[in-house]
Every structure is written in structure tokens, then in C-alpha cells.
């Protein structure tokens, strides 16, 4: 889906480049070859970077204009979205699974119809052509990541949960 969308984006945005970060698990290398072949067939080889597995997440995120999570099956959570949001990067994700809970549409990121390369391409082109929207979504995402998903937010949520349980059981005065 990402590769097919990239072909549409490349036609509309001549300077666009595409980075694929991550790798297949050992023994599953055969899944990667058809993807690289498709990139070649579409004439996009010079515009694609296959970064492989990386541990320098903050540096990788800083090098992107936006992060795309094009899952065709629902992600249970989508930690990579929070990592990008925490660094102020705008995100685009399939509208199913965990991303529906993480992203606030048009405030912290964009959604596209799962499996739809044309819809993904529209979202990517929209961000490529609108730097102010990228900045706005990046700021909104960073704020949401800090308020909802930071360590401090989790501690506060647990404190409130324990307090409500103890209050409900009359173990602490109201």
C-alpha cells in the first residue's frame, strides 16, 4: 500500500523521498524481495531508502517530514505513532485498530482508508504540500503524547484509579 501510494506521491511531488524503516524477522526475507522489485518496476528505486532495523529512533524521526503507518491489518496499539508524535512529527495511519485511539483526526494526525493506496497518497500529498499543516499536526501530536501517554500521565492515571477503588470500598474518606 505504501509503495503504490508512493508512486502517486512521486508523480505529484517531484522532491518526495520515501524511507522504509524496520526489517523482516530472520527467515522471512522472502517477503522483502517482492517489495523491492515493485519499487524498481515503478521507477522509484532512486527515491526509496531501505533503512532496515534501527535503534536510533529519535534521529530517524527527526529526519522525516511525516511518519506513515500503512497497516493493512489492525495494529493492536501502534507504538511507532507515539514515538513519532513525541518527537513532534505528524503521522498518517490506517483508520483501524490502535491508531483510532491514539490519533485525533486533523489535530494530531491524518487517517486513510485501510488498504487504499489512493487515499494514503492523498494524505501524503496533502502533508507534502502544506508545511504549516505538518507543523500544526506535529505540535498537536507532541502535546497529546505528553498529556496522554507520558510516564507522568500514566502515574497520575494509576493514582486516580487506586484512589477511586479505595474510595469506593470506603477505605479512604471522601
Short mmCIF file of N, CA, C and O in Angstrom, two decimals, residues 81-171:
data_model
loop_
_atom_site.label_atom_id
_atom_site.label_comp_id
_atom_site.label_asym_id
_atom_site.label_seq_id
_atom_site.Cartn_x
_atom_site.Cartn_y
_atom_site.Cartn_z
N UNK A 81 3.66 5.25 16.34
CA UNK A 81 2.92 6.52 16.23
C UNK A 81 3.24 7.42 17.41
O UNK A 81 3.49 8.61 17.24
N UNK A 82 3.25 6.85 18.61
CA UNK A 82 3.57 7.65 19.79
C UNK A 82 5.01 8.13 19.76
O UNK A 82 5.30 9.26 20.18
N UNK A 83 5.91 7.30 19.27
CA UNK A 83 7.30 7.71 19.17
C UNK A 83 7.43 8.92 18.24
O UNK A 83 8.12 9.88 18.55
N UNK A 84 6.73 8.86 17.11
CA UNK A 84 6.78 9.99 16.17
C UNK A 84 6.11 11.22 16.78
O UNK A 84 6.66 12.33 16.69
N UNK A 85 4.95 11.03 17.38
CA UNK A 85 4.24 12.16 17.97
C UNK A 85 5.07 12.81 19.07
O UNK A 85 5.11 14.04 19.18
N UNK A 86 5.74 12.00 19.88
CA UNK A 86 6.54 12.54 20.97
C UNK A 86 7.70 13.41 20.47
O UNK A 86 8.16 14.30 21.17
N UNK A 87 8.15 13.16 19.24
CA UNK A 87 9.22 13.98 18.67
C UNK A 87 8.67 15.12 17.82
O UNK A 87 9.44 15.83 17.17
N UNK A 88 7.35 15.28 17.80
CA UNK A 88 6.74 16.39 17.07
C UNK A 88 6.53 16.13 15.59
O UNK A 88 6.33 17.08 14.83
N UNK A 89 6.57 14.87 15.19
CA UNK A 89 6.35 14.55 13.78
C UNK A 89 4.87 14.29 13.51
O UNK A 89 4.21 13.61 14.29
N UNK A 90 4.35 14.78 12.40
CA UNK A 90 2.97 14.45 12.04
C UNK A 90 2.89 12.99 11.62
O UNK A 90 3.89 12.42 11.16
N UNK A 91 1.72 12.39 11.80
CA UNK A 91 1.55 10.98 11.48
C UNK A 91 0.34 10.78 10.56
O UNK A 91 -0.62 11.54 10.59
N UNK A 92 0.45 9.72 9.77
CA UNK A 92 -0.65 9.26 8.91
C UNK A 92 -0.78 7.78 9.20
O UNK A 92 0.21 7.05 9.18
N UNK A 93 -2.02 7.32 9.45
CA UNK A 93 -2.21 5.91 9.78
C UNK A 93 -3.50 5.37 9.20
O UNK A 93 -4.45 6.11 8.96
N UNK A 94 -3.52 4.06 9.00
CA UNK A 94 -4.74 3.36 8.61
C UNK A 94 -5.78 3.56 9.69
O UNK A 94 -5.47 3.47 10.88
N UNK A 95 -7.01 3.81 9.28
CA UNK A 95 -8.09 4.09 10.23
C UNK A 95 -8.71 2.80 10.76
O UNK A 95 -9.86 2.45 10.46
N UNK A 96 -7.91 2.08 11.54
CA UNK A 96 -8.41 0.90 12.26
C UNK A 96 -7.44 0.54 13.38
O UNK A 96 -6.30 0.97 13.39
N UNK A 97 -7.94 -0.21 14.35
CA UNK A 97 -7.11 -0.66 15.45
C UNK A 97 -6.67 0.46 16.38
O UNK A 97 -7.35 1.48 16.52
N UNK A 98 -5.51 0.26 16.98
CA UNK A 98 -4.96 1.20 17.96
C UNK A 98 -4.83 2.64 17.50
O UNK A 98 -5.07 3.55 18.29
N UNK A 99 -4.46 2.89 16.24
CA UNK A 99 -4.35 4.28 15.81
C UNK A 99 -5.62 5.10 16.02
O UNK A 99 -5.54 6.30 16.26
N UNK A 100 -6.78 4.46 15.98
CA UNK A 100 -8.04 5.19 16.21
C UNK A 100 -8.12 5.75 17.63
O UNK A 100 -8.82 6.73 17.86
N UNK A 101 -7.41 5.12 18.56
CA UNK A 101 -7.38 5.61 19.94
C UNK A 101 -6.26 6.63 20.16
O UNK A 101 -6.38 7.50 21.00
N UNK A 102 -5.19 6.51 19.41
CA UNK A 102 -4.01 7.35 19.61
C UNK A 102 -4.15 8.70 18.91
O UNK A 102 -3.84 9.74 19.48
N UNK A 103 -4.59 8.67 17.67
CA UNK A 103 -4.64 9.88 16.84
C UNK A 103 -5.99 10.56 16.95
O UNK A 103 -7.02 9.90 16.93
N UNK A 104 -5.96 11.87 17.03
CA UNK A 104 -7.17 12.68 16.89
C UNK A 104 -7.11 13.26 15.49
O UNK A 104 -6.21 14.04 15.17
N UNK A 105 -8.05 12.84 14.63
CA UNK A 105 -8.03 13.23 13.23
C UNK A 105 -7.98 14.75 13.07
O UNK A 105 -8.71 15.48 13.75
N UNK A 106 -7.10 15.19 12.19
CA UNK A 106 -6.92 16.59 11.85
C UNK A 106 -6.35 17.44 12.99
O UNK A 106 -6.16 18.63 12.84
N UNK A 107 -6.07 16.83 14.12
CA UNK A 107 -5.49 17.55 15.26
C UNK A 107 -4.09 17.03 15.57
O UNK A 107 -3.18 17.80 15.86
N UNK A 108 -3.93 15.71 15.54
CA UNK A 108 -2.63 15.11 15.84
C UNK A 108 -2.11 14.26 14.68
O UNK A 108 -1.01 13.76 14.74
N UNK A 109 -2.92 14.07 13.67
CA UNK A 109 -2.52 13.26 12.53
C UNK A 109 -3.67 13.08 11.55
O UNK A 109 -4.75 13.64 11.74
N UNK A 110 -3.38 12.30 10.52
CA UNK A 110 -4.37 12.03 9.48
C UNK A 110 -4.63 10.54 9.38
O UNK A 110 -3.72 9.74 9.62
N UNK A 111 -5.83 10.19 8.99
CA UNK A 111 -6.20 8.80 8.74
C UNK A 111 -6.44 8.60 7.26
O UNK A 111 -6.76 9.54 6.53
N UNK A 112 -6.31 7.35 6.83
CA UNK A 112 -6.72 6.98 5.47
C UNK A 112 -7.41 5.63 5.55
O UNK A 112 -7.24 4.87 6.51
N UNK A 113 -8.20 5.35 4.54
CA UNK A 113 -8.93 4.10 4.48
C UNK A 113 -7.94 2.93 4.41
O UNK A 113 -7.08 2.90 3.52
N UNK A 114 -8.05 1.97 5.33
CA UNK A 114 -7.10 0.84 5.33
C UNK A 114 -7.03 0.14 3.97
O UNK A 114 -8.05 -0.13 3.34
N UNK A 115 -5.82 -0.08 3.51
CA UNK A 115 -5.60 -0.78 2.26
C UNK A 115 -5.73 0.07 1.01
O UNK A 115 -5.51 -0.42 -0.09
N UNK A 116 -6.07 1.34 1.15
CA UNK A 116 -6.30 2.21 -0.01
C UNK A 116 -5.08 3.06 -0.32
O UNK A 116 -4.85 4.09 0.33
N UNK A 117 -4.32 2.65 -1.33
CA UNK A 117 -3.16 3.44 -1.74
C UNK A 117 -3.57 4.84 -2.22
O UNK A 117 -2.89 5.82 -1.88
N UNK A 118 -4.67 4.99 -2.97
CA UNK A 118 -5.06 6.35 -3.38
C UNK A 118 -5.37 7.27 -2.20
O UNK A 118 -4.99 8.44 -2.21
N UNK A 119 -6.05 6.75 -1.17
CA UNK A 119 -6.36 7.57 0.00
C UNK A 119 -5.09 7.92 0.78
O UNK A 119 -4.94 9.04 1.26
N UNK A 120 -4.19 6.95 0.88
CA UNK A 120 -2.92 7.23 1.55
C UNK A 120 -2.14 8.28 0.75
O UNK A 120 -1.60 9.23 1.34
N UNK A 121 -2.10 8.14 -0.55
CA UNK A 121 -1.38 9.12 -1.37
C UNK A 121 -1.95 10.52 -1.18
O UNK A 121 -1.19 11.49 -1.07
N UNK A 122 -3.27 10.64 -1.11
CA UNK A 122 -3.89 11.95 -0.90
C UNK A 122 -3.40 12.57 0.41
O UNK A 122 -3.08 13.76 0.46
N UNK A 123 -3.36 11.77 1.47
CA UNK A 123 -2.91 12.29 2.76
C UNK A 123 -1.43 12.68 2.70
O UNK A 123 -1.04 13.73 3.23
N UNK A 124 -0.62 11.85 2.06
CA UNK A 124 0.81 12.16 1.95
C UNK A 124 1.04 13.42 1.14
O UNK A 124 1.86 14.27 1.51
N UNK A 125 0.33 13.57 0.03
CA UNK A 125 0.47 14.76 -0.80
C UNK A 125 0.01 15.99 -0.03
O UNK A 125 0.65 17.05 -0.08
N UNK A 126 -1.07 15.84 0.68
CA UNK A 126 -1.58 16.97 1.48
C UNK A 126 -0.52 17.48 2.45
O UNK A 126 -0.29 18.69 2.57
N UNK A 127 0.15 16.57 3.14
CA UNK A 127 1.20 17.00 4.08
C UNK A 127 2.43 17.52 3.34
O UNK A 127 3.05 18.49 3.78
N UNK A 128 2.77 16.88 2.24
CA UNK A 128 3.96 17.33 1.48
C UNK A 128 3.78 18.75 0.98
O UNK A 128 4.74 19.53 0.95
N UNK A 129 2.57 19.10 0.62
CA UNK A 129 2.31 20.42 0.06
C UNK A 129 1.94 21.47 1.09
O UNK A 129 1.77 22.63 0.74
N UNK A 130 1.84 21.08 2.36
CA UNK A 130 1.38 22.02 3.37
C UNK A 130 2.27 21.96 4.62
O UNK A 130 1.92 21.29 5.61
N UNK A 131 3.40 22.65 4.62
CA UNK A 131 4.30 22.62 5.78
C UNK A 131 3.64 23.12 7.06
O UNK A 131 3.96 22.63 8.15
N UNK A 132 2.73 24.08 6.96
CA UNK A 132 2.06 24.58 8.16
C UNK A 132 1.18 23.49 8.77
O UNK A 132 1.13 23.35 10.00
N UNK A 133 0.52 22.71 7.96
CA UNK A 133 -0.28 21.59 8.48
C UNK A 133 0.62 20.57 9.15
O UNK A 133 0.29 20.06 10.23
N UNK A 134 1.78 20.30 8.56
CA UNK A 134 2.74 19.37 9.19
C UNK A 134 3.13 19.89 10.57
O UNK A 134 3.15 19.13 11.54
N UNK A 135 3.45 21.18 10.66
CA UNK A 135 3.84 21.75 11.96
C UNK A 135 2.68 21.68 12.96
O UNK A 135 2.88 21.33 14.12
N UNK A 136 1.49 22.03 12.50
CA UNK A 136 0.31 22.01 13.38
C UNK A 136 0.04 20.60 13.91
O UNK A 136 -0.16 20.41 15.12
N UNK A 137 0.05 19.61 13.04
CA UNK A 137 -0.19 18.24 13.47
C UNK A 137 0.95 17.74 14.38
O UNK A 137 0.70 17.02 15.36
N UNK A 138 2.17 18.15 14.05
CA UNK A 138 3.31 17.77 14.89
C UNK A 138 3.19 18.32 16.30
O UNK A 138 3.41 17.62 17.28
N UNK A 139 2.81 19.59 16.40
CA UNK A 139 2.61 20.21 17.73
C UNK A 139 1.47 19.53 18.47
O UNK A 139 1.58 19.23 19.66
N UNK A 140 0.36 19.28 17.77
CA UNK A 140 -0.79 18.63 18.40
C UNK A 140 -0.45 17.22 18.86
O UNK A 140 -0.85 16.80 19.95
N UNK A 141 0.30 16.50 18.04
CA UNK A 141 0.70 15.14 18.41
C UNK A 141 1.63 15.11 19.60
O UNK A 141 1.49 14.28 20.49
N UNK A 142 2.58 16.05 19.62
CA UNK A 142 3.52 16.10 20.74
C UNK A 142 2.77 16.41 22.04
O UNK A 142 3.01 15.77 23.08
N UNK A 143 1.85 17.34 21.97
CA UNK A 143 1.06 17.70 23.16
C UNK A 143 0.24 16.49 23.64
O UNK A 143 0.22 16.19 24.83
N UNK A 144 -0.40 15.79 22.70
CA UNK A 144 -1.21 14.62 23.09
C UNK A 144 -0.32 13.52 23.67
O UNK A 144 -0.69 12.87 24.65
N UNK A 145 0.82 13.28 23.07
CA UNK A 145 1.73 12.25 23.58
C UNK A 145 2.15 12.57 25.01
O UNK A 145 2.18 11.67 25.87
N UNK A 146 2.46 13.83 25.27
CA UNK A 146 2.87 14.22 26.62
C UNK A 146 1.72 14.13 27.62
O UNK A 146 1.89 13.65 28.73
N UNK A 147 0.52 14.59 27.21
CA UNK A 147 -0.63 14.62 28.12
C UNK A 147 -1.23 13.25 28.37
O UNK A 147 -1.68 12.98 29.49
N UNK A 148 -1.26 12.41 27.35
CA UNK A 148 -1.98 11.14 27.47
C UNK A 148 -1.07 9.93 27.67
O UNK A 148 -1.51 8.93 28.24
N UNK A 149 0.15 9.97 27.17
CA UNK A 149 0.96 8.75 27.11
C UNK A 149 2.32 8.85 27.79
O UNK A 149 3.09 7.90 27.74
N UNK A 150 2.61 9.96 28.44
CA UNK A 150 3.91 10.09 29.11
C UNK A 150 3.91 9.27 30.40
O UNK A 150 2.86 8.85 30.90
N UNK A 151 5.09 9.10 30.95
CA UNK A 151 5.21 8.39 32.22
C UNK A 151 4.41 9.09 33.31
O UNK A 151 3.67 8.46 34.07
N UNK A 152 4.50 10.42 33.34
CA UNK A 152 3.76 11.19 34.36
C UNK A 152 2.26 11.00 34.19
O UNK A 152 1.53 10.87 35.18
N UNK A 153 1.77 10.96 32.95
CA UNK A 153 0.34 10.75 32.71
C UNK A 153 -0.09 9.37 33.21
O UNK A 153 -1.18 9.22 33.78
N UNK A 154 0.75 8.37 33.02
CA UNK A 154 0.41 7.03 33.48
C UNK A 154 0.40 6.95 35.00
O UNK A 154 -0.47 6.31 35.59
N UNK A 155 1.35 7.60 35.64
CA UNK A 155 1.38 7.61 37.11
C UNK A 155 0.11 8.27 37.64
O UNK A 155 -0.55 7.74 38.55
N UNK A 156 -0.25 9.40 37.08
CA UNK A 156 -1.48 10.09 37.50
C UNK A 156 -2.70 9.21 37.30
O UNK A 156 -3.58 9.14 38.17
N UNK A 157 -2.78 8.54 36.16
CA UNK A 157 -3.93 7.66 35.89
C UNK A 157 -4.01 6.52 36.90
O UNK A 157 -5.10 6.19 37.39
N UNK A 158 -2.87 5.93 37.26
CA UNK A 158 -2.87 4.86 38.25
C UNK A 158 -3.26 5.39 39.63
O UNK A 158 -4.00 4.75 40.36
N UNK A 159 -2.75 6.55 39.98
CA UNK A 159 -3.12 7.15 41.27
C UNK A 159 -4.63 7.38 41.35
O UNK A 159 -5.26 7.07 42.36
N UNK A 160 -5.20 7.90 40.28
CA UNK A 160 -6.64 8.15 40.25
C UNK A 160 -7.43 6.84 40.32
O UNK A 160 -8.45 6.76 41.01
N UNK A 161 -6.94 5.82 39.64
CA UNK A 161 -7.60 4.52 39.68
C UNK A 161 -7.58 3.94 41.09
O UNK A 161 -8.62 3.52 41.62
N UNK A 162 -6.42 3.93 41.73
CA UNK A 162 -6.32 3.41 43.09
C UNK A 162 -7.19 4.21 44.06
O UNK A 162 -7.86 3.65 44.91
N UNK A 163 -7.15 5.53 43.90
CA UNK A 163 -7.96 6.37 44.78
C UNK A 163 -9.45 6.07 44.61
O UNK A 163 -10.19 5.96 45.59
N UNK A 164 -9.89 5.89 43.38
CA UNK A 164 -11.31 5.61 43.16
C UNK A 164 -11.71 4.25 43.71
O UNK A 164 -12.79 4.09 44.29
N UNK A 165 -10.84 3.27 43.60
CA UNK A 165 -11.13 1.94 44.15
C UNK A 165 -11.19 2.00 45.67
O UNK A 165 -12.11 1.46 46.29
N UNK A 166 -10.21 2.67 46.26
CA UNK A 166 -10.18 2.77 47.72
C UNK A 166 -11.37 3.57 48.25
O UNK A 166 -11.96 3.23 49.27
N UNK A 167 -11.74 4.62 47.54
CA UNK A 167 -12.90 5.42 47.95
C UNK A 167 -14.17 4.59 47.84
O UNK A 167 -15.01 4.59 48.74
N UNK A 168 -14.30 3.87 46.74
CA UNK A 168 -15.48 3.02 46.51
C UNK A 168 -15.63 1.97 47.61
O UNK A 168 -16.73 1.64 48.02
N UNK A 169 -14.53 1.46 48.08
CA UNK A 169 -14.57 0.43 49.13
C UNK A 169 -14.51 1.03 50.54
O UNK A 169 -14.26 0.32 51.50
N UNK A 170 -14.70 2.34 50.59
CA UNK A 170 -14.71 3.07 51.89
C UNK A 170 -13.41 2.85 52.68
O UNK A 170 -13.43 2.80 53.89
N UNK A 171 -12.32 2.76 51.98
CA UNK A 171 -11.04 2.57 52.64
C UNK A 171 -10.34 3.90 52.89
O UNK A 171 -9.39 3.97 53.65
#
